[in-house]
Amino acid sequence: MKELYHGDCLEIMKGLQEKTIDMIYLDPPFLTNKKHSLSSRDRTSHYSFDDLWACHKTYADFMLYRLIEAKRILKDSGTIFIHCDKTANHILRLVGEEVFGQDNFLSEIIWSYKRWSNSANNLTPNHQNILFFAKTDSYKFNKIFTDYSETTNIDQILQKRSRDAHNKSIYAREDDGSVVSADEKKGVPLADVWEIPFLNPKAKERTGYPTQKPILLLDRIIEISTDEGDLVLDPFCGSGTTLVAAKMKGRKFIGIDSSLDAIELSKSRLETLVKTESALLTKGRESYINADEKSLAILSGLDVLPVHRNAGIDAILKRNYQAKPVPIRVQRENETLYEAASKLSAAARKKGAKIAFLVATRKAQDLIEMKFDDHIVQIINSPALEIGSFIDEQWSKQLLNQTG
Ligand SMILES: C[S@@+](CC[C@H](N)C(=O)[O-])C[C@H]1O[C@@H](n2cnc3c(N)ncnc32)[C@H](O)[C@@H]1O
């Protein structure tokens, strides 16, 4: 079976046999009316594709003909995922319902991520939409489970529920009033909002292809809709993300793109499979939080923005100093003043800071610490240390007076 096709997906899909594909994911042009261009990190390759349309109707027709073909080649148990954003979401939802039927619209998946951009006079766009349709009502769907959220009440997990006389959900009780344990739990069924990081510019898997999607996003789509050995099609495959994800998960795949560069790039990605793991997904959000609770408590009340993902800095002052950021760190219990100051100094220099503040929580232990001299780091005592030192000093003076 041929895996990569160069050409208009409408024509190529017409040549594919009906009812042969298990799942289609498509990430078509988004109706941005732009030419998308980008270069690979080493600048040796330059990629681009057009997303220019005369009007919404032209775009809707373009998609309509392609979705009709997509439906024809899907198996009756097949599903389709249409990736878009706010620009064409409403159009694709209507066109999708026209082709697959309102009843076969299953979900609108929100792919949510953090991305900082200076959205001039609007909210920063931090999500895209994936419209999920089935071909028939007997579609393949693999339920997957996620962890409970930190706010889930443990009783909700451990205790069985039943209904009272008013049909209100209550915790079930034995006749003697004792609680009834719930059946084994697998976790929470996957919801329709997926937090998956956007590919950062340094990610190993980034190819330089404009609008490249993360493999982790496709992993999830493939997991819920296919089994090993199933056939996945991406008619607008771009850099080949879907194909790489499918291959890594033991699925068969077909990719189509009208750009020869995209097909060549997909080919090379399929030869050497590279995937970027996400610390956010594997270790959880807490893995980014390096400022501990005590440190944050000491900083509360200051006009600062706490920062995570930086081993040397706990927060940045909201005011700049000499047009540069002002980093702050709190000395940890297990760290000497010297160690804390060195970490802060190195991190602050990297950020181009002219001044940084270290909040000392313990007295300097030795001469090196007392003599710590850094042009950037200013050491100030925490209120607890300041009060403690003041009392100690008064106490020593009193003792001296008594003995003198
Ligand atoms: C949004 S990009 C896909 C990006 C891809 N998901 C990735 O992760 O790299 C859209 C792709 O559709 C391709 N394309 C546009 N019109 C097409 C058509 N009629 N048939 C096939 N591919 C087309 C473009 O060349 C571009 O690569």
Short mmCIF file of C-alpha atoms and ligand atoms in Angstrom, two decimals:
data_model
loop_
_atom_site.label_atom_id
_atom_site.label_comp_id
_atom_site.label_asym_id
_atom_site.label_seq_id
_atom_site.Cartn_x
_atom_site.Cartn_y
_atom_site.Cartn_z
CA MET A 1 0.00 0.00 0.00
CA LYS A 2 1.32 3.44 -0.93
CA GLU A 3 1.78 5.63 2.16
CA LEU A 4 2.49 9.08 0.73
CA TYR A 5 0.70 10.85 -2.11
CA HIS A 6 1.58 14.18 -3.65
CA GLY A 7 -1.42 16.08 -5.05
CA ASP A 8 -4.82 17.57 -4.30
CA CYS A 9 -6.42 15.37 -1.67
CA LEU A 10 -9.74 15.54 -3.51
CA GLU A 11 -8.31 13.74 -6.53
CA ILE A 12 -6.23 11.31 -4.50
CA MET A 13 -9.15 10.38 -2.21
CA LYS A 14 -11.30 9.74 -5.31
CA GLY A 15 -8.79 7.04 -6.22
CA LEU A 16 -9.03 5.30 -2.81
CA GLN A 17 -11.41 2.40 -2.31
CA GLU A 18 -14.64 3.08 -0.41
CA LYS A 19 -15.04 1.98 3.24
CA THR A 20 -11.35 1.20 3.77
CA ILE A 21 -10.16 3.85 6.25
CA ASP A 22 -10.63 3.59 10.03
CA MET A 23 -9.94 7.20 10.97
CA ILE A 24 -9.29 10.47 9.16
CA TYR A 25 -7.64 13.45 10.82
CA LEU A 26 -7.48 16.58 8.75
CA ASP A 27 -5.78 19.86 9.47
CA PRO A 28 -6.72 21.87 6.40
CA PRO A 29 -5.90 25.52 5.74
CA PHE A 30 -7.72 27.52 8.44
CA LEU A 31 -9.15 30.34 6.27
CA THR A 32 -6.53 32.74 7.60
CA ASN A 33 -6.12 34.46 4.23
CA LYS A 34 -2.36 34.37 4.67
CA LYS A 35 0.58 32.70 3.06
CA HIS A 36 2.18 30.61 5.83
CA SER A 37 5.98 30.48 5.68
CA LEU A 38 8.65 29.24 8.05
CA SER A 39 12.22 27.96 7.99
CA SER A 40 13.84 25.01 9.73
CA ARG A 41 15.97 25.87 12.76
CA ASP A 42 19.24 25.58 10.81
CA ARG A 43 17.62 27.73 8.05
CA THR A 44 18.53 25.18 5.36
CA SER A 45 14.88 24.49 4.48
CA HIS A 46 12.09 26.95 3.85
CA TYR A 47 8.45 25.79 3.80
CA SER A 48 5.25 27.58 2.84
CA PHE A 49 1.64 27.01 1.83
CA ASP A 50 -1.17 29.32 0.80
CA ASP A 51 -4.33 29.84 2.82
CA LEU A 52 -5.89 32.48 0.56
CA TRP A 53 -9.57 32.45 -0.38
CA ALA A 54 -11.83 34.63 -2.50
CA CYS A 55 -14.65 34.36 0.08
CA HIS A 56 -16.09 32.08 2.78
CA LYS A 57 -18.25 30.33 0.21
CA THR A 58 -15.21 29.24 -1.84
CA TYR A 59 -13.64 27.82 1.32
CA ALA A 60 -16.86 26.07 2.36
CA ASP A 61 -17.21 24.47 -1.09
CA PHE A 62 -13.55 23.39 -1.08
CA MET A 63 -14.08 21.63 2.24
CA LEU A 64 -17.51 20.23 1.32
CA TYR A 65 -16.21 18.29 -1.69
CA ARG A 66 -13.30 16.90 0.30
CA LEU A 67 -15.44 15.86 3.27
CA ILE A 68 -17.87 14.05 0.92
CA GLU A 69 -14.95 12.01 -0.43
CA ALA A 70 -13.62 11.45 3.09
CA LYS A 71 -16.99 10.02 4.15
CA ARG A 72 -17.08 7.67 1.16
CA ILE A 73 -13.72 6.09 1.99
CA LEU A 74 -14.36 5.80 5.76
CA LYS A 75 -15.47 2.43 7.10
CA ASP A 76 -18.93 2.43 8.71
CA SER A 77 -17.15 2.21 12.09
CA GLY A 78 -14.90 5.13 11.09
CA THR A 79 -14.52 8.60 12.61
CA ILE A 80 -13.15 11.91 11.38
CA PHE A 81 -11.43 14.73 13.25
CA ILE A 82 -11.48 18.18 11.60
CA HIS A 83 -8.89 20.56 13.05
CA CYS A 84 -9.65 24.29 12.90
CA ASP A 85 -9.65 27.45 14.97
CA LYS A 86 -12.14 30.25 15.56
CA THR A 87 -11.79 31.51 11.98
CA ALA A 88 -13.45 28.56 10.26
CA ASN A 89 -14.94 26.61 13.19
CA HIS A 90 -18.51 27.71 12.44
CA ILE A 91 -18.18 26.97 8.73
CA LEU A 92 -16.63 23.54 9.22
CA ARG A 93 -19.22 22.60 11.83
CA LEU A 94 -22.01 23.35 9.34
CA VAL A 95 -20.26 21.67 6.41
CA GLY A 96 -19.41 18.69 8.63
CA GLU A 97 -23.02 18.34 9.75
CA GLU A 98 -24.17 18.65 6.15
CA VAL A 99 -21.98 15.70 5.15
CA PHE A 100 -22.05 13.46 8.23
CA GLY A 101 -25.41 14.47 9.70
CA GLN A 102 -26.16 16.42 12.88
CA ASP A 103 -26.63 13.21 14.86
CA ASN A 104 -23.15 12.03 14.00
CA PHE A 105 -21.46 15.10 15.43
CA LEU A 106 -19.82 13.72 18.59
CA SER A 107 -17.71 16.44 20.23
CA GLU A 108 -15.87 19.66 19.80
CA ILE A 109 -12.47 18.97 21.30
CA ILE A 110 -10.70 22.04 22.66
CA TRP A 111 -6.95 21.76 22.32
CA SER A 112 -5.76 24.14 25.00
CA TYR A 113 -2.21 25.39 25.46
CA LYS A 114 -0.33 28.33 26.89
CA ARG A 115 1.18 30.65 24.37
CA TRP A 116 2.21 34.19 25.05
CA SER A 117 1.53 36.64 22.29
CA ASN A 118 0.78 40.31 22.28
CA SER A 119 -2.77 40.11 21.09
CA ALA A 120 -3.20 43.85 20.55
CA ASN A 121 -6.85 44.49 21.37
CA ASN A 122 -8.27 41.08 22.03
CA LEU A 123 -7.89 38.00 24.23
CA THR A 124 -4.80 35.89 23.58
CA PRO A 125 -5.86 32.82 21.57
CA ASN A 126 -4.90 29.80 23.68
CA HIS A 127 -6.91 27.04 22.06
CA GLN A 128 -7.86 25.44 18.77
CA ASN A 129 -10.88 23.31 17.93
CA ILE A 130 -11.16 19.76 16.63
CA LEU A 131 -14.59 18.71 15.37
CA PHE A 132 -15.20 15.01 15.93
CA PHE A 133 -17.76 13.22 13.70
CA ALA A 134 -18.66 9.55 13.20
CA LYS A 135 -19.78 8.07 9.90
CA THR A 136 -22.55 6.00 11.52
CA ASP A 137 -23.83 5.44 15.04
CA SER A 138 -21.79 2.23 15.41
CA TYR A 139 -18.41 3.88 15.48
CA LYS A 140 -15.20 2.73 17.15
CA PHE A 141 -14.38 4.62 20.34
CA ASN A 142 -11.78 3.54 22.90
CA LYS A 143 -12.53 4.99 26.30
CA ILE A 144 -9.45 6.30 28.04
CA PHE A 145 -9.19 7.50 31.61
CA THR A 146 -7.27 10.33 33.20
CA ASP A 147 -6.27 11.06 36.79
CA TYR A 148 -8.63 12.71 39.24
CA SER A 149 -8.10 16.42 39.65
CA GLU A 150 -6.45 17.72 42.82
CA THR A 151 -9.82 19.12 43.94
CA THR A 152 -11.73 15.83 43.72
CA ASN A 153 -13.16 14.87 47.10
CA ILE A 154 -11.74 11.50 48.16
CA ASP A 155 -15.27 10.35 49.15
CA GLN A 156 -16.34 10.76 45.54
CA ILE A 157 -13.68 8.24 44.57
CA LEU A 158 -14.04 5.76 47.40
CA GLN A 159 -17.77 5.74 48.20
CA LYS A 160 -20.59 4.29 46.17
CA ARG A 161 -23.44 6.57 45.18
CA SER A 162 -27.16 5.92 45.03
CA ARG A 163 -30.36 7.97 44.63
CA ASP A 164 -32.64 9.13 47.44
CA ALA A 165 -36.46 9.31 47.29
CA HIS A 166 -36.21 12.62 45.40
CA ASN A 167 -33.79 11.12 42.86
CA LYS A 168 -30.96 13.14 44.32
CA SER A 169 -27.51 11.57 44.17
CA ILE A 170 -26.31 10.62 47.68
CA TYR A 171 -23.60 8.40 49.17
CA ALA A 172 -24.96 4.86 49.58
CA ARG A 173 -25.19 3.49 53.16
CA GLU A 174 -25.51 -0.05 54.51
CA ASP A 175 -28.53 -0.76 56.76
CA ASP A 176 -26.31 -0.11 59.79
CA GLY A 177 -25.35 3.31 58.37
CA SER A 178 -21.83 2.41 57.32
CA VAL A 179 -20.53 3.65 53.96
CA VAL A 180 -20.52 1.41 50.89
CA SER A 181 -17.22 1.23 49.03
CA ALA A 182 -17.31 2.11 45.36
CA ASP A 183 -16.29 -0.39 42.69
CA GLU A 184 -12.72 -0.17 41.49
CA LYS A 185 -12.14 3.10 39.66
CA LYS A 186 -10.09 3.54 36.52
CA GLY A 187 -9.94 7.33 36.78
CA VAL A 188 -11.97 10.03 35.08
CA PRO A 189 -13.17 9.38 31.50
CA LEU A 190 -11.30 11.70 29.14
CA ALA A 191 -13.09 15.03 28.72
CA ASP A 192 -13.25 17.25 25.64
CA VAL A 193 -10.70 19.85 26.80
CA TRP A 194 -7.15 18.65 26.21
CA GLU A 195 -4.23 20.52 27.66
CA ILE A 196 -1.28 19.64 25.46
CA PRO A 197 1.68 22.02 25.10
CA PHE A 198 2.25 23.83 21.82
CA LEU A 199 5.54 22.82 20.19
CA ASN A 200 8.14 25.25 21.46
CA PRO A 201 10.70 26.62 18.99
CA LYS A 202 13.44 24.38 20.43
CA ALA A 203 11.39 21.15 20.55
CA LYS A 204 13.28 18.22 19.05
CA GLU A 205 10.35 17.25 16.85
CA ARG A 206 9.92 20.73 15.36
CA THR A 207 10.71 20.66 11.65
CA GLY A 208 10.15 24.28 10.66
CA TYR A 209 6.95 23.43 8.79
CA PRO A 210 4.37 26.17 9.39
CA THR A 211 1.40 25.16 11.61
CA GLN A 212 3.06 21.84 12.57
CA LYS A 213 1.01 20.10 15.28
CA PRO A 214 2.51 18.16 18.23
CA ILE A 215 2.66 14.36 17.98
CA LEU A 216 1.18 14.19 21.50
CA LEU A 217 -2.07 15.67 20.19
CA LEU A 218 -2.30 13.09 17.44
CA ASP A 219 -1.38 10.31 19.89
CA ARG A 220 -4.54 11.00 21.82
CA ILE A 221 -6.76 11.17 18.74
CA ILE A 222 -5.31 7.90 17.45
CA GLU A 223 -5.72 6.19 20.83
CA ILE A 224 -9.41 7.01 21.21
CA SER A 225 -10.39 6.16 17.64
CA THR A 226 -8.22 3.27 16.43
CA ASP A 227 -6.58 0.00 17.40
CA GLU A 228 -3.22 -1.41 16.35
CA GLY A 229 -3.18 -2.30 12.67
CA ASP A 230 -6.01 0.16 11.78
CA LEU A 231 -5.61 2.49 8.82
CA VAL A 232 -5.33 6.26 9.44
CA LEU A 233 -5.54 8.91 6.70
CA ASP A 234 -4.38 12.54 6.81
CA PRO A 235 -5.40 14.28 3.55
CA PHE A 236 -3.56 17.54 4.47
CA CYS A 237 -0.56 15.88 6.12
CA GLY A 238 1.88 18.84 6.00
CA SER A 239 5.05 17.79 7.85
CA GLY A 240 3.58 14.32 8.47
CA THR A 241 2.75 14.59 12.19
CA THR A 242 -0.26 12.22 11.98
CA LEU A 243 1.75 9.68 10.03
CA VAL A 244 4.62 9.73 12.52
CA ALA A 245 2.19 9.31 15.44
CA ALA A 246 0.37 6.48 13.61
CA LYS A 247 3.62 4.68 12.81
CA MET A 248 4.87 4.97 16.40
CA LYS A 249 1.57 3.50 17.62
CA GLY A 250 1.57 0.57 15.21
CA ARG A 251 -1.19 1.88 12.90
CA LYS A 252 -1.08 1.85 9.10
CA PHE A 253 -1.28 5.26 7.49
CA ILE A 254 -1.73 7.29 4.31
CA GLY A 255 -0.66 10.92 3.96
CA ILE A 256 -1.56 13.32 1.17
CA ASP A 257 -0.32 16.86 0.55
CA SER A 258 -0.35 19.19 -2.43
CA SER A 259 3.14 20.46 -1.52
CA LEU A 260 6.08 18.35 -2.66
CA ASP A 261 8.21 19.80 0.16
CA ALA A 262 5.65 18.53 2.68
CA ILE A 263 5.75 15.04 1.19
CA GLU A 264 9.58 14.98 1.22
CA LEU A 265 9.60 16.20 4.82
CA SER A 266 7.01 13.59 5.88
CA LYS A 267 9.14 10.92 4.23
CA SER A 268 12.24 11.92 6.15
CA ARG A 269 10.34 12.18 9.46
CA LEU A 270 9.00 8.66 8.91
CA GLU A 271 12.53 7.37 8.35
CA THR A 272 13.84 8.81 11.63
CA LEU A 273 11.06 9.00 14.19
CA VAL A 274 11.54 11.87 16.65
CA LYS A 275 9.06 12.80 19.35
CA THR A 276 9.23 15.44 22.06
CA GLU A 277 7.87 14.36 25.43
CA SER A 278 6.18 16.95 27.58
CA ALA A 279 7.16 17.40 31.23
CA LEU A 280 3.75 18.98 31.76
CA LEU A 281 2.05 15.73 30.73
CA THR A 282 4.48 13.19 32.15
CA LYS A 283 5.33 14.84 35.46
CA GLY A 284 2.33 17.14 35.90
CA ARG A 285 1.99 20.87 36.37
CA GLU A 286 3.76 20.71 39.76
CA SER A 287 7.01 19.77 38.04
CA TYR A 288 7.30 23.38 36.88
CA ILE A 289 6.73 24.88 40.28
CA ASN A 290 10.09 25.49 41.88
CA ALA A 291 9.11 28.24 44.31
CA ASP A 292 8.03 26.35 47.44
CA GLU A 293 5.09 27.37 49.59
CA LYS A 294 7.24 29.03 52.25
CA SER A 295 9.08 31.11 49.69
CA LEU A 296 5.86 32.23 48.05
CA ALA A 297 4.46 33.14 51.47
CA ILE A 298 7.49 35.35 52.15
CA LEU A 299 6.97 37.07 48.81
CA SER A 300 3.24 37.56 49.23
CA GLY A 301 2.36 41.23 49.57
CA LEU A 302 5.20 42.24 47.25
CA ASP A 303 4.14 43.42 43.82
CA VAL A 304 5.75 40.49 42.03
CA LEU A 305 4.92 37.85 39.44
CA PRO A 306 5.92 34.38 40.67
CA VAL A 307 7.89 32.50 38.01
CA HIS A 308 8.28 28.78 37.62
CA ARG A 309 10.61 26.74 35.42
CA ASN A 310 13.63 28.68 36.65
CA ALA A 311 15.93 27.18 39.25
CA GLY A 312 17.46 30.52 40.28
CA ILE A 313 14.52 32.92 40.38
CA ASP A 314 11.28 32.73 42.39
CA ALA A 315 9.60 35.90 41.19
CA ILE A 316 10.07 39.01 39.09
CA LEU A 317 9.19 42.44 40.44
CA LYS A 318 6.44 44.06 38.39
CA ARG A 319 8.60 47.23 38.18
CA ASN A 320 11.73 47.26 36.06
CA TYR A 321 15.05 48.72 37.19
CA GLN A 322 17.08 50.55 34.51
CA ALA A 323 14.71 49.05 31.93
CA LYS A 324 15.64 45.52 33.03
CA PRO A 325 13.70 42.91 35.04
CA VAL A 326 14.30 42.60 38.79
CA PRO A 327 14.54 38.92 39.85
CA ILE A 328 13.92 37.81 43.45
CA ARG A 329 14.80 34.61 45.24
CA VAL A 330 14.12 33.35 48.73
CA GLN A 331 16.86 31.33 50.44
CA ARG A 332 15.67 27.73 50.94
CA GLU A 333 16.00 25.85 54.23
CA ASN A 334 18.49 23.41 52.75
CA GLU A 335 20.65 26.00 51.06
CA THR A 336 23.42 28.25 52.34
CA LEU A 337 23.21 31.95 51.67
CA TYR A 338 26.16 31.60 49.34
CA GLU A 339 24.49 28.84 47.29
CA ALA A 340 21.23 30.80 47.04
CA ALA A 341 23.03 33.98 46.03
CA SER A 342 25.14 32.17 43.43
CA LYS A 343 22.06 30.59 41.83
CA LEU A 344 20.23 33.91 41.77
CA SER A 345 23.26 35.75 40.44
CA ALA A 346 23.73 33.31 37.54
CA ALA A 347 20.03 33.33 36.63
CA ALA A 348 19.73 37.11 36.94
CA ARG A 349 22.76 37.71 34.69
CA LYS A 350 21.25 35.45 32.04
CA LYS A 351 18.13 37.61 32.07
CA GLY A 352 20.19 40.78 31.73
CA ALA A 353 19.14 42.08 35.17
CA LYS A 354 21.00 45.03 36.71
CA ILE A 355 19.81 44.24 40.22
CA ALA A 356 18.34 41.19 41.97
CA PHE A 357 17.16 40.61 45.54
CA LEU A 358 17.88 37.60 47.69
CA VAL A 359 15.70 37.26 50.77
CA ALA A 360 17.91 35.65 53.43
CA THR A 361 16.03 33.36 55.80
CA ARG A 362 19.01 32.33 57.95
CA LYS A 363 22.08 34.09 59.29
CA ALA A 364 25.25 33.86 57.23
CA GLN A 365 27.09 30.74 58.37
CA ASP A 366 30.71 31.65 57.69
CA LEU A 367 33.08 34.29 56.46
CA ILE A 368 32.63 33.47 52.75
CA GLU A 369 28.94 34.07 53.13
CA MET A 370 29.37 37.28 55.08
CA LYS A 371 31.76 38.61 52.49
CA PHE A 372 29.60 37.58 49.53
CA ASP A 373 30.03 40.45 47.14
CA ASP A 374 28.09 40.59 43.93
CA HIS A 375 27.30 43.66 41.89
CA ILE A 376 23.85 42.42 41.09
CA VAL A 377 22.55 40.50 44.10
CA GLN A 378 21.38 42.58 47.05
CA ILE A 379 20.78 40.55 50.18
CA ILE A 380 17.90 41.55 52.43
CA ASN A 381 16.70 39.76 55.54
CA SER A 382 13.29 38.14 55.78
CA PRO A 383 11.13 39.74 58.52
CA ALA A 384 11.62 36.62 60.70
CA LEU A 385 15.40 36.80 60.37
CA GLU A 386 15.42 40.56 60.97
CA ILE A 387 13.36 40.26 64.17
CA GLY A 388 15.40 37.25 65.37
CA SER A 389 18.70 39.09 64.77
CA PHE A 390 17.44 42.22 66.53
CA ILE A 391 16.41 40.26 69.61
CA ASP A 392 19.70 38.30 69.64
CA GLU A 393 21.64 41.58 69.44
CA GLN A 394 19.70 43.16 72.29
CA TRP A 395 20.16 40.03 74.34
CA SER A 396 23.95 40.03 73.79
CA LYS A 397 24.17 43.73 74.72
CA GLN A 398 22.22 43.07 77.90
CA LEU A 399 24.53 40.19 78.78
CA LEU A 400 27.61 42.37 78.18
CA ASN A 401 26.23 45.13 80.41
CA GLN A 402 25.52 42.64 83.16
CA THR A 403 28.97 41.06 83.02
CA GLY A 404 30.71 44.48 82.57
C1 LIG B 1 -2.28 23.29 8.32
S1 LIG B 1 -1.18 22.47 7.26
C2 LIG B 1 -1.05 20.86 7.95
C3 LIG B 1 0.00 20.77 9.03
C4 LIG B 1 0.16 19.37 9.60
N1 LIG B 1 -0.96 18.97 10.39
C5 LIG B 1 1.42 19.25 10.41
O1 LIG B 1 1.37 18.88 11.61
O2 LIG B 1 2.50 19.54 9.88
C6 LIG B 1 -2.17 22.28 5.85
C7 LIG B 1 -1.53 21.52 4.70
O3 LIG B 1 -2.51 21.33 3.69
C8 LIG B 1 -1.85 21.31 2.43
N2 LIG B 1 -2.87 21.50 1.41
C9 LIG B 1 -3.53 22.64 1.07
N3 LIG B 1 -4.45 22.39 0.11
C10 LIG B 1 -4.37 21.06 -0.14
C11 LIG B 1 -5.07 20.18 -1.01
N4 LIG B 1 -6.05 20.62 -1.82
N5 LIG B 1 -4.75 18.87 -0.99
C12 LIG B 1 -3.77 18.39 -0.19
N6 LIG B 1 -3.05 19.19 0.64
C13 LIG B 1 -3.37 20.49 0.68
C14 LIG B 1 -0.80 22.40 2.57
O4 LIG B 1 0.27 22.21 1.66
C15 LIG B 1 -0.36 22.22 4.02
O5 LIG B 1 0.75 21.36 4.11
#
